[in-house]
JSON list of C-alpha atoms in Angstrom, two decimals:
[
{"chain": "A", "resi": 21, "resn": "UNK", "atom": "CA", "xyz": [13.43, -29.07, -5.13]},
{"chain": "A", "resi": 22, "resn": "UNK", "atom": "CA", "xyz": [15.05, -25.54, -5.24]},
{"chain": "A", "resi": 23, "resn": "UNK", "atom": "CA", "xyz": [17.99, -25.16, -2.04]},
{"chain": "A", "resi": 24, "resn": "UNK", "atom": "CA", "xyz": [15.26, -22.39, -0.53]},
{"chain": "A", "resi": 25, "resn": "UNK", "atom": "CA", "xyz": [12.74, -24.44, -0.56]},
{"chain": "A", "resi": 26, "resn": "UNK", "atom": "CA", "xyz": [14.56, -27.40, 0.72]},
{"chain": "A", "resi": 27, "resn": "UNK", "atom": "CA", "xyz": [15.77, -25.59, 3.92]},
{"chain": "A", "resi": 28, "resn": "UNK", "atom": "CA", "xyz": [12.27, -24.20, 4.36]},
{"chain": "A", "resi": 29, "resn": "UNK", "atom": "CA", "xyz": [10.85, -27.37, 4.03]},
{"chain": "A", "resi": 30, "resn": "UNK", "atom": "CA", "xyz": [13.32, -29.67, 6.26]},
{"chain": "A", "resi": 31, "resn": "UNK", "atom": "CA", "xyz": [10.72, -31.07, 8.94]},
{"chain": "A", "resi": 32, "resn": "UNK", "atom": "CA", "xyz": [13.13, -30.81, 11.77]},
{"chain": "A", "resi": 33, "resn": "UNK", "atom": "CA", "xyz": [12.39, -27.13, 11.76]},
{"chain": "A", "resi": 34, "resn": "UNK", "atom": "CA", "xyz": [9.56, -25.80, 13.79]},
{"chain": "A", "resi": 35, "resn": "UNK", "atom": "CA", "xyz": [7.22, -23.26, 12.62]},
{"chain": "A", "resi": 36, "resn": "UNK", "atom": "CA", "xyz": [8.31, -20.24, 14.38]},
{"chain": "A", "resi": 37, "resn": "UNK", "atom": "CA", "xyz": [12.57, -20.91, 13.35]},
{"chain": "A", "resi": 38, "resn": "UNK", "atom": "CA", "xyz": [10.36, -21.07, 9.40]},
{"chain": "A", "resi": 39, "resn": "UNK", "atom": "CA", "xyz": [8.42, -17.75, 10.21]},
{"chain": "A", "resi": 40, "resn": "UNK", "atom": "CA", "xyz": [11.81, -16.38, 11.70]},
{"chain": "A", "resi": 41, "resn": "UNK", "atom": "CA", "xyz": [13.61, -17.20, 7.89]},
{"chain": "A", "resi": 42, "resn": "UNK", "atom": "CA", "xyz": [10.52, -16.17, 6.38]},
{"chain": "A", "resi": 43, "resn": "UNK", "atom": "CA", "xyz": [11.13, -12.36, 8.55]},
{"chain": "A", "resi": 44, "resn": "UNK", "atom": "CA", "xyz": [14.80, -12.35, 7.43]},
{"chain": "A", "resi": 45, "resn": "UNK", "atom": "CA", "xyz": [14.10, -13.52, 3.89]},
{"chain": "A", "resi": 46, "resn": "UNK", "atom": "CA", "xyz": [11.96, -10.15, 3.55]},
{"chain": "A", "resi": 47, "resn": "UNK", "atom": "CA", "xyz": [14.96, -8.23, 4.93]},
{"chain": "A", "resi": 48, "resn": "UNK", "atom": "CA", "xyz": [17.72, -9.85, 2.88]},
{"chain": "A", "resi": 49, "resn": "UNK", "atom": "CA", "xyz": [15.63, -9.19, -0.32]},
{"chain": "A", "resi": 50, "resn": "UNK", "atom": "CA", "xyz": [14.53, -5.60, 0.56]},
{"chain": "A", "resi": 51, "resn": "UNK", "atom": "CA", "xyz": [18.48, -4.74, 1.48]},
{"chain": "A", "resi": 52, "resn": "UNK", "atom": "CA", "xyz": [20.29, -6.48, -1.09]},
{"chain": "A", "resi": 53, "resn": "UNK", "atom": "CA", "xyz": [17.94, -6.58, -4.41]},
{"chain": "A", "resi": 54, "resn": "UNK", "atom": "CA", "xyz": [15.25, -4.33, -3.73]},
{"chain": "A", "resi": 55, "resn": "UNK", "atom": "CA", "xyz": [12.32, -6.61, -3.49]},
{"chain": "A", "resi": 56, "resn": "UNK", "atom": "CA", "xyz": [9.16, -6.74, -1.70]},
{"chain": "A", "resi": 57, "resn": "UNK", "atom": "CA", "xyz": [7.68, -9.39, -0.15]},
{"chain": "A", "resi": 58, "resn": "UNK", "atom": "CA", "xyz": [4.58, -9.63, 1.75]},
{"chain": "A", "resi": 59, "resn": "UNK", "atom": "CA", "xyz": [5.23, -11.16, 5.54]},
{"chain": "A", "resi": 60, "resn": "UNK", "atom": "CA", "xyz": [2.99, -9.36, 8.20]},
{"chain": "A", "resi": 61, "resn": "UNK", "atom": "CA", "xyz": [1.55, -10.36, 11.19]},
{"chain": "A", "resi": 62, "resn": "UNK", "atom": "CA", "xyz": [-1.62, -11.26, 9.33]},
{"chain": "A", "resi": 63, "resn": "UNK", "atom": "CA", "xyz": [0.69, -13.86, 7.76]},
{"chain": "A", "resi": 64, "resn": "UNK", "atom": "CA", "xyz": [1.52, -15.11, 11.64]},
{"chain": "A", "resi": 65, "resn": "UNK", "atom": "CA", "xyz": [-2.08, -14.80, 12.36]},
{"chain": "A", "resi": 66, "resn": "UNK", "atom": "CA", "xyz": [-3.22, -17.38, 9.36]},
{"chain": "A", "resi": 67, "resn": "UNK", "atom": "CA", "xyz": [-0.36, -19.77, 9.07]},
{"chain": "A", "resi": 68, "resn": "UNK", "atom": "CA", "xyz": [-1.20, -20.43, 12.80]},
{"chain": "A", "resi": 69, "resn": "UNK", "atom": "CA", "xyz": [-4.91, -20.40, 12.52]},
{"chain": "A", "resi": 70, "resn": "UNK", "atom": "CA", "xyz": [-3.61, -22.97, 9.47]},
{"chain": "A", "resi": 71, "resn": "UNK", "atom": "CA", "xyz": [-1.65, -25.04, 11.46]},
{"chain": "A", "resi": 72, "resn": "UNK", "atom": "CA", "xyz": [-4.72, -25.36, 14.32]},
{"chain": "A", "resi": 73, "resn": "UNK", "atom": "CA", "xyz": [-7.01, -26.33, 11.46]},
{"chain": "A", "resi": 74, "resn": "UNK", "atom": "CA", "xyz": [-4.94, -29.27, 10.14]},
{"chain": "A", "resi": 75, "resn": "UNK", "atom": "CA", "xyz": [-3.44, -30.98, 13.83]},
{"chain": "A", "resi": 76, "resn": "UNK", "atom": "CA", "xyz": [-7.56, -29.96, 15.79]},
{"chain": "A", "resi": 77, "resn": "UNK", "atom": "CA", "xyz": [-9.40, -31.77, 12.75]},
{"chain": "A", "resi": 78, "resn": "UNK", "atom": "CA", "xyz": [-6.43, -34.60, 11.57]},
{"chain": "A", "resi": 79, "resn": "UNK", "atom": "CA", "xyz": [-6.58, -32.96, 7.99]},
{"chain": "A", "resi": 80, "resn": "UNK", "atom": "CA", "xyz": [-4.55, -35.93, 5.91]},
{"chain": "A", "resi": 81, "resn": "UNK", "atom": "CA", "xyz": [-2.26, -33.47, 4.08]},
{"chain": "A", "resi": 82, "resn": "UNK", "atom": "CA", "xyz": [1.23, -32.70, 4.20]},
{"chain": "A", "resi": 83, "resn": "UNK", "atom": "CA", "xyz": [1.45, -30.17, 7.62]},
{"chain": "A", "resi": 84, "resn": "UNK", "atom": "CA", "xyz": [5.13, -29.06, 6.53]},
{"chain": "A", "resi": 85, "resn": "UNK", "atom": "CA", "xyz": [3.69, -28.29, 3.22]},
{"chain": "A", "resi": 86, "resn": "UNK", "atom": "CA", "xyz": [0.86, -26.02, 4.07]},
{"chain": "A", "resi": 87, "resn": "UNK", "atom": "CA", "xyz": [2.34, -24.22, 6.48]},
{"chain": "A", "resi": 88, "resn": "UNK", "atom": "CA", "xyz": [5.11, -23.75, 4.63]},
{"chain": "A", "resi": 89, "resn": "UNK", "atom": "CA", "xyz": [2.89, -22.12, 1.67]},
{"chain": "A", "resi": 90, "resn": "UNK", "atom": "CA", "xyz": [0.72, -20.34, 4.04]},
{"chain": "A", "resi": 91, "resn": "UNK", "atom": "CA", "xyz": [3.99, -18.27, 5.13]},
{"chain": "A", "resi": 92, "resn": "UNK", "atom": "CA", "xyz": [4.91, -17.23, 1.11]},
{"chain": "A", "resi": 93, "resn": "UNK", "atom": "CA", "xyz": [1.45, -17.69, -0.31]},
{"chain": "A", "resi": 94, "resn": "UNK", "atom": "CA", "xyz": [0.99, -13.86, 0.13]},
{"chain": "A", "resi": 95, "resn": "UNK", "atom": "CA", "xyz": [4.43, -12.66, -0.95]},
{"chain": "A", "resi": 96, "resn": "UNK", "atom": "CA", "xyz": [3.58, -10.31, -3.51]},
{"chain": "A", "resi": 97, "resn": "UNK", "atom": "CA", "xyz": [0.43, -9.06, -1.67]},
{"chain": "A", "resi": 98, "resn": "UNK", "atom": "CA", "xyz": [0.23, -5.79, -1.22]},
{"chain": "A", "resi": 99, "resn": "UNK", "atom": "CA", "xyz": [-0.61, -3.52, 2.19]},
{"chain": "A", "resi": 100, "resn": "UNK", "atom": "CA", "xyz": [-2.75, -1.31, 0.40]},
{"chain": "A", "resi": 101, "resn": "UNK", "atom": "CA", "xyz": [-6.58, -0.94, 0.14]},
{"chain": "A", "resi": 102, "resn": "UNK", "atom": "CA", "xyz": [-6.43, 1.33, -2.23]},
{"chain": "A", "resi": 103, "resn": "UNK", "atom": "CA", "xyz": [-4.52, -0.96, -4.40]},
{"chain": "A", "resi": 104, "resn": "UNK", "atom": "CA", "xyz": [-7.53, -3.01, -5.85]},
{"chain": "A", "resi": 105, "resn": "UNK", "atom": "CA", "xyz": [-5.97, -4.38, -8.81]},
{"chain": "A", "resi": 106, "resn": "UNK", "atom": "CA", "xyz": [-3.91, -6.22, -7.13]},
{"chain": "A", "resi": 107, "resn": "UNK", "atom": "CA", "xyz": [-6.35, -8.43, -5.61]},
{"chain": "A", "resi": 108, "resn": "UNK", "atom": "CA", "xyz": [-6.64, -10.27, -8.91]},
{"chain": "A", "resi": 109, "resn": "UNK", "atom": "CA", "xyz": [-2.54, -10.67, -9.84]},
{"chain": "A", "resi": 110, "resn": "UNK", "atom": "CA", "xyz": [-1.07, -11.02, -6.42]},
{"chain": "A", "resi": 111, "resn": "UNK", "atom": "CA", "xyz": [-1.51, -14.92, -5.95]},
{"chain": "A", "resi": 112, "resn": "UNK", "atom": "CA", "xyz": [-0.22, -15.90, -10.01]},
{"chain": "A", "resi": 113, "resn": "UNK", "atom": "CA", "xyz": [2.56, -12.91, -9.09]},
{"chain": "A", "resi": 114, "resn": "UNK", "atom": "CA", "xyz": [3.26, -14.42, -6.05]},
{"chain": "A", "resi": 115, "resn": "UNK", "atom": "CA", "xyz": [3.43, -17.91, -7.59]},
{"chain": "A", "resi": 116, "resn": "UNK", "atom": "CA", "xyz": [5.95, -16.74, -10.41]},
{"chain": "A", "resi": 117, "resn": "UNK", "atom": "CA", "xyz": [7.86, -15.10, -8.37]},
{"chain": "A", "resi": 118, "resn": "UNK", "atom": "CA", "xyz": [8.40, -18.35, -6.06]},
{"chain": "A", "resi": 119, "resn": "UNK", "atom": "CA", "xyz": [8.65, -20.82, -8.87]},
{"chain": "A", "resi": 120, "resn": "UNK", "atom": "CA", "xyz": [11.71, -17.83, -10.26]},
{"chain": "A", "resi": 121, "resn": "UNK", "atom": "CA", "xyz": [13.56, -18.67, -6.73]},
{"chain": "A", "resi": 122, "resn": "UNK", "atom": "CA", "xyz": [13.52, -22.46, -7.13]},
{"chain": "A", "resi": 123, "resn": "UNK", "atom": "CA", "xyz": [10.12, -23.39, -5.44]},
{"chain": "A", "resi": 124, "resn": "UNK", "atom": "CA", "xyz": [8.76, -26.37, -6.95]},
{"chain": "A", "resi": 125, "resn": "UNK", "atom": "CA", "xyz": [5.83, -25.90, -9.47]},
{"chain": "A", "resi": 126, "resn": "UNK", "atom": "CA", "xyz": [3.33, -28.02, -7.54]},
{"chain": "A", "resi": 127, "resn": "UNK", "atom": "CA", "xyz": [4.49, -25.70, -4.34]},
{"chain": "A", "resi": 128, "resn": "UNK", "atom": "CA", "xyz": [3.76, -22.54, -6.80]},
{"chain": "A", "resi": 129, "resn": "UNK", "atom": "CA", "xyz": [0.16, -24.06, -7.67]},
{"chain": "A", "resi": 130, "resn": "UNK", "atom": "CA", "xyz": [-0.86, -24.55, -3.97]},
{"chain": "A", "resi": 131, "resn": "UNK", "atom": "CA", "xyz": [0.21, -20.80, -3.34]},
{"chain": "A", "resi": 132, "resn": "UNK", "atom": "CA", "xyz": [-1.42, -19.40, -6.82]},
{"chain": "A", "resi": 133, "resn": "UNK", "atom": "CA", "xyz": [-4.67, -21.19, -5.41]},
{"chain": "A", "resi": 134, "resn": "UNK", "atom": "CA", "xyz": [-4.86, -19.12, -2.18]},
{"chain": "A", "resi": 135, "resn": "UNK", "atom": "CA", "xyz": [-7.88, -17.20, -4.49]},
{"chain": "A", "resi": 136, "resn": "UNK", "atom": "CA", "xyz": [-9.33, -17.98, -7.42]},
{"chain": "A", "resi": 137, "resn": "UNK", "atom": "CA", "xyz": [-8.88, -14.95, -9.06]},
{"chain": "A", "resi": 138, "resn": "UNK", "atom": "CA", "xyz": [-6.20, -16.68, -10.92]},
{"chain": "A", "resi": 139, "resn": "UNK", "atom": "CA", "xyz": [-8.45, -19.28, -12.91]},
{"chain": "A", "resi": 140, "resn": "UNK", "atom": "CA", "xyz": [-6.66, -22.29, -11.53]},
{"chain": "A", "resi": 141, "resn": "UNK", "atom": "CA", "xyz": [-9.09, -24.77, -12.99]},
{"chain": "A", "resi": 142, "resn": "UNK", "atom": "CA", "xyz": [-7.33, -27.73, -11.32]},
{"chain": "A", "resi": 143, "resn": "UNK", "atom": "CA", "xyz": [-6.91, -27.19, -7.40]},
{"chain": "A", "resi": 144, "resn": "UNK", "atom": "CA", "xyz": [-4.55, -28.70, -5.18]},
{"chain": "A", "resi": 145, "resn": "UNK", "atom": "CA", "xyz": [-6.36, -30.18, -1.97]},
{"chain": "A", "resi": 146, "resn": "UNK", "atom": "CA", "xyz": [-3.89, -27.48, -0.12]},
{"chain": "A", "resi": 147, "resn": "UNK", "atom": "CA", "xyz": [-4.83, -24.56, -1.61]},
{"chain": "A", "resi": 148, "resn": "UNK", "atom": "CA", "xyz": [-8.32, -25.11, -0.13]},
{"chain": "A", "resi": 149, "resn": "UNK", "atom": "CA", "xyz": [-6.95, -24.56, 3.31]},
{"chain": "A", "resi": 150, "resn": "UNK", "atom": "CA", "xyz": [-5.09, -21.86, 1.93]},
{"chain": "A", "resi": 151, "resn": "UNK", "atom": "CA", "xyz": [-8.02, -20.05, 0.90]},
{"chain": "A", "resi": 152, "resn": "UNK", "atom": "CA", "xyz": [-10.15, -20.84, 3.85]},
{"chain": "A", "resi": 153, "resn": "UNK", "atom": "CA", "xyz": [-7.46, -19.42, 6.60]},
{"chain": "A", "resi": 154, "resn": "UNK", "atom": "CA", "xyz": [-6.43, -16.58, 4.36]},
{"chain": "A", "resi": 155, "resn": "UNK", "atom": "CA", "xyz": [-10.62, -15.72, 3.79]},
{"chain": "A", "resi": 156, "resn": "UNK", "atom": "CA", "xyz": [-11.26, -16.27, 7.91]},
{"chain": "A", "resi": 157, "resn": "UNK", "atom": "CA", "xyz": [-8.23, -14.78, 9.16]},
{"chain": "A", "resi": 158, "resn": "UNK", "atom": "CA", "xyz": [-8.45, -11.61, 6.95]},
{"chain": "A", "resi": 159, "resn": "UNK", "atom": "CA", "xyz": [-12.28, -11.18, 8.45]},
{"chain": "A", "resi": 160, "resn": "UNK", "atom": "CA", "xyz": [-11.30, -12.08, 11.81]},
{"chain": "A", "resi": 161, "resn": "UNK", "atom": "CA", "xyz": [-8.39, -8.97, 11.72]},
{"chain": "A", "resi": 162, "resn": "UNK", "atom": "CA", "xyz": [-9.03, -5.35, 12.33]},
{"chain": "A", "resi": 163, "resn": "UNK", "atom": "CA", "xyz": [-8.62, -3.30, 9.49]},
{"chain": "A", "resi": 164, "resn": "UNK", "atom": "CA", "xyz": [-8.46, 0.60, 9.07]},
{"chain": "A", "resi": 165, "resn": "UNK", "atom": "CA", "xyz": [-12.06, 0.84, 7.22]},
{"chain": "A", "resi": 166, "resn": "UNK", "atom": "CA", "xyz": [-13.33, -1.50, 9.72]},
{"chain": "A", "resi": 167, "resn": "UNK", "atom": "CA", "xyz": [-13.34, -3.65, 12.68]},
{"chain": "A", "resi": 168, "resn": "UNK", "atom": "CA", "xyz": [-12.88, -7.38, 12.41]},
{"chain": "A", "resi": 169, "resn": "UNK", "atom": "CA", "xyz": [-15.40, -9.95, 12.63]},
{"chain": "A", "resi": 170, "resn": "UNK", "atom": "CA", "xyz": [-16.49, -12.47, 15.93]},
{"chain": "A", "resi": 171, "resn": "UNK", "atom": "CA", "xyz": [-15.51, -15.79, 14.83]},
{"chain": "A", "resi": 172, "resn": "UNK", "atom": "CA", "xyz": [-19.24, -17.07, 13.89]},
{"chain": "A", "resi": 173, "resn": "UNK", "atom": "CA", "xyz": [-19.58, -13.34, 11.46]},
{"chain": "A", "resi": 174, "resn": "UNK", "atom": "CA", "xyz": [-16.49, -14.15, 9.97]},
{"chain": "A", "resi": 175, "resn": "UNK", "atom": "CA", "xyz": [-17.60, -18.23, 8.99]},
{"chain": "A", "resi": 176, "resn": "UNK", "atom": "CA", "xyz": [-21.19, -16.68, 7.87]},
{"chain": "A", "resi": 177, "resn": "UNK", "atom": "CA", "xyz": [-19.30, -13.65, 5.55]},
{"chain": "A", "resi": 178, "resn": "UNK", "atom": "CA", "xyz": [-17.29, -16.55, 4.24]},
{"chain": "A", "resi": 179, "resn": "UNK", "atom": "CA", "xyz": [-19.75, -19.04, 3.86]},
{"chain": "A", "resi": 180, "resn": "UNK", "atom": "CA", "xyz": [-22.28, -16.53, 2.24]},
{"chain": "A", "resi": 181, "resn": "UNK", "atom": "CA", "xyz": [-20.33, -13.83, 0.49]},
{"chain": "A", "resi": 182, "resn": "UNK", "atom": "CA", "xyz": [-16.60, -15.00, -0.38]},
{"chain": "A", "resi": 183, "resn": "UNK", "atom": "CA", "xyz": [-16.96, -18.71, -0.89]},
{"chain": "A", "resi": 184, "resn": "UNK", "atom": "CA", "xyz": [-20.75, -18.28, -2.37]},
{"chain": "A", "resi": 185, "resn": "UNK", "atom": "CA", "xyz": [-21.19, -21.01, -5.43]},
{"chain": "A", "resi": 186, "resn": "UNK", "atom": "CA", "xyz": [-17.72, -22.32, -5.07]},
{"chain": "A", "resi": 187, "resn": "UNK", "atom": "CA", "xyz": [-16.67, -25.62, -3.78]},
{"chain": "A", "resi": 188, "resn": "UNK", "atom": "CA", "xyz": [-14.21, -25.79, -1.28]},
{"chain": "A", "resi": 189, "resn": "UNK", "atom": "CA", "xyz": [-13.42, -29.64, -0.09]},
{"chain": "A", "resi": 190, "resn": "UNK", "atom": "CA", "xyz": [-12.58, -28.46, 3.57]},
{"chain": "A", "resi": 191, "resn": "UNK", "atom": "CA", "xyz": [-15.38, -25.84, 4.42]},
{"chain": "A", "resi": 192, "resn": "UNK", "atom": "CA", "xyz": [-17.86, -28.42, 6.45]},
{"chain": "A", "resi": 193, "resn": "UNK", "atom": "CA", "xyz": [-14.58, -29.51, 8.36]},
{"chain": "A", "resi": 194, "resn": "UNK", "atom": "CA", "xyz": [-13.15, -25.76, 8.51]},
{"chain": "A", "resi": 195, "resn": "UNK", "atom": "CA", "xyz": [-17.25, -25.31, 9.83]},
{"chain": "A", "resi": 196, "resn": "UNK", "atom": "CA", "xyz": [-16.68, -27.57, 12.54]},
{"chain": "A", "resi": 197, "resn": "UNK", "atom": "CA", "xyz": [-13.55, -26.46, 13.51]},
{"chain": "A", "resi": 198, "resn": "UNK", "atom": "CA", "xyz": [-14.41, -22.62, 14.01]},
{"chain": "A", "resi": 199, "resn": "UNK", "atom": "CA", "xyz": [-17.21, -23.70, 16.34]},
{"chain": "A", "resi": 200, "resn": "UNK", "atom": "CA", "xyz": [-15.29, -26.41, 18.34]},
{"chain": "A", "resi": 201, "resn": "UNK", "atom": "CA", "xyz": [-12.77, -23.58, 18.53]},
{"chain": "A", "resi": 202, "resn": "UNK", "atom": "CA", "xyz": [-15.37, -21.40, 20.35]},
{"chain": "A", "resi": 203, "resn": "UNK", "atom": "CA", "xyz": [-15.80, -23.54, 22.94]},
{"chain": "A", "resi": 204, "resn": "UNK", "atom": "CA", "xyz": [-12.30, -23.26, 24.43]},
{"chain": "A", "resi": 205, "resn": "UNK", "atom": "CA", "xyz": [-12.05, -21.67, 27.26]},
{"chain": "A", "resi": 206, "resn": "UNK", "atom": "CA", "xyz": [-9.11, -18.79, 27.19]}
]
């Protein structure tokens, strides 16, 4: 395991002290080599709706792990709707770019499977929570062409539109989760 991804990975850190490296990563790489990476409060947003997903429904996966990817899954994502090209090289860019700083290659895979644009044809159990919080929590946000979706818009969108004809092991329990989630009282 690369030294980066062994400090990001050591369990006794808590999410936020990972999303705090993952903040000053960005800055250290934009300062010193000129490099972009992706970390928004989208990324927040998803990694947490990620991390709510796995500990509400007792997902048997590796918690450190996904949230971990869900924080760089996105790093060579791009802010810009105008930008549509990129939808279909970000994840395998993103992916490369990762496994060029020492991130393991099964790490890389779970982040290159956030979409499928990439032709993965063997998916990591991970990546299907990857794409499921990054598909929800992208519908859920506001956006300048339009306004985010309610919660049950957002699973329907997904369910109907994004997701259509693919398999996704975690959708009925992702399902279950968005409407148990509606009954909390705030």
């Amino acid at each position: 395991m690369g030294e980066l991804q062994t400090y990001l990975m050591d369990h006794n850190k808590d999410l936020c002290t990972k999303m705090e490296i993952v903040r000053r990563l960005q800055k250290i790489l934009k300062d010193k080599k000129g490099e972009k990476i992706f970390f928004d409060k989208s990324v927040v947003f998803k990694t947490e709706l990620a991390r709510m997903f796995i500990d509400y429904m007792h997902l048997d996966v590796d918690r450190d792990l996904v949230l971990t990817a869900c924080l760089l899954c996105n790093c060579k994502k791009v802010d810009n709707p105008q930008k549509k090209g990129k939808l279909f090289t970000y994840a395998k860019e993103g992916a490369d770019y990762l496994l060029n700083i020492g991130f393991e290659p099964r790490f890389c895979k779970i982040c290159e499977g956030v979409n499928r644009y990439s032709g993965l044809k063997d998916r990591e159990p991970e990546s299907d929570i990857l794409e499921l919080v990054d598909h929800f929590g992208g519908m859920m946000l506001d956006r300048p062409e339009r306004a985010g979706f309610n919660p049950e818009e957002a699973l329907i969108q997904m369910e109907r539109e994004n997701l259509k004809g693919l398999k996704n092991r975690y959708l009925p329990q992702f399902h279950d989760f968005v409407y148990k989630m509606q009954e909390v009282e705030v």
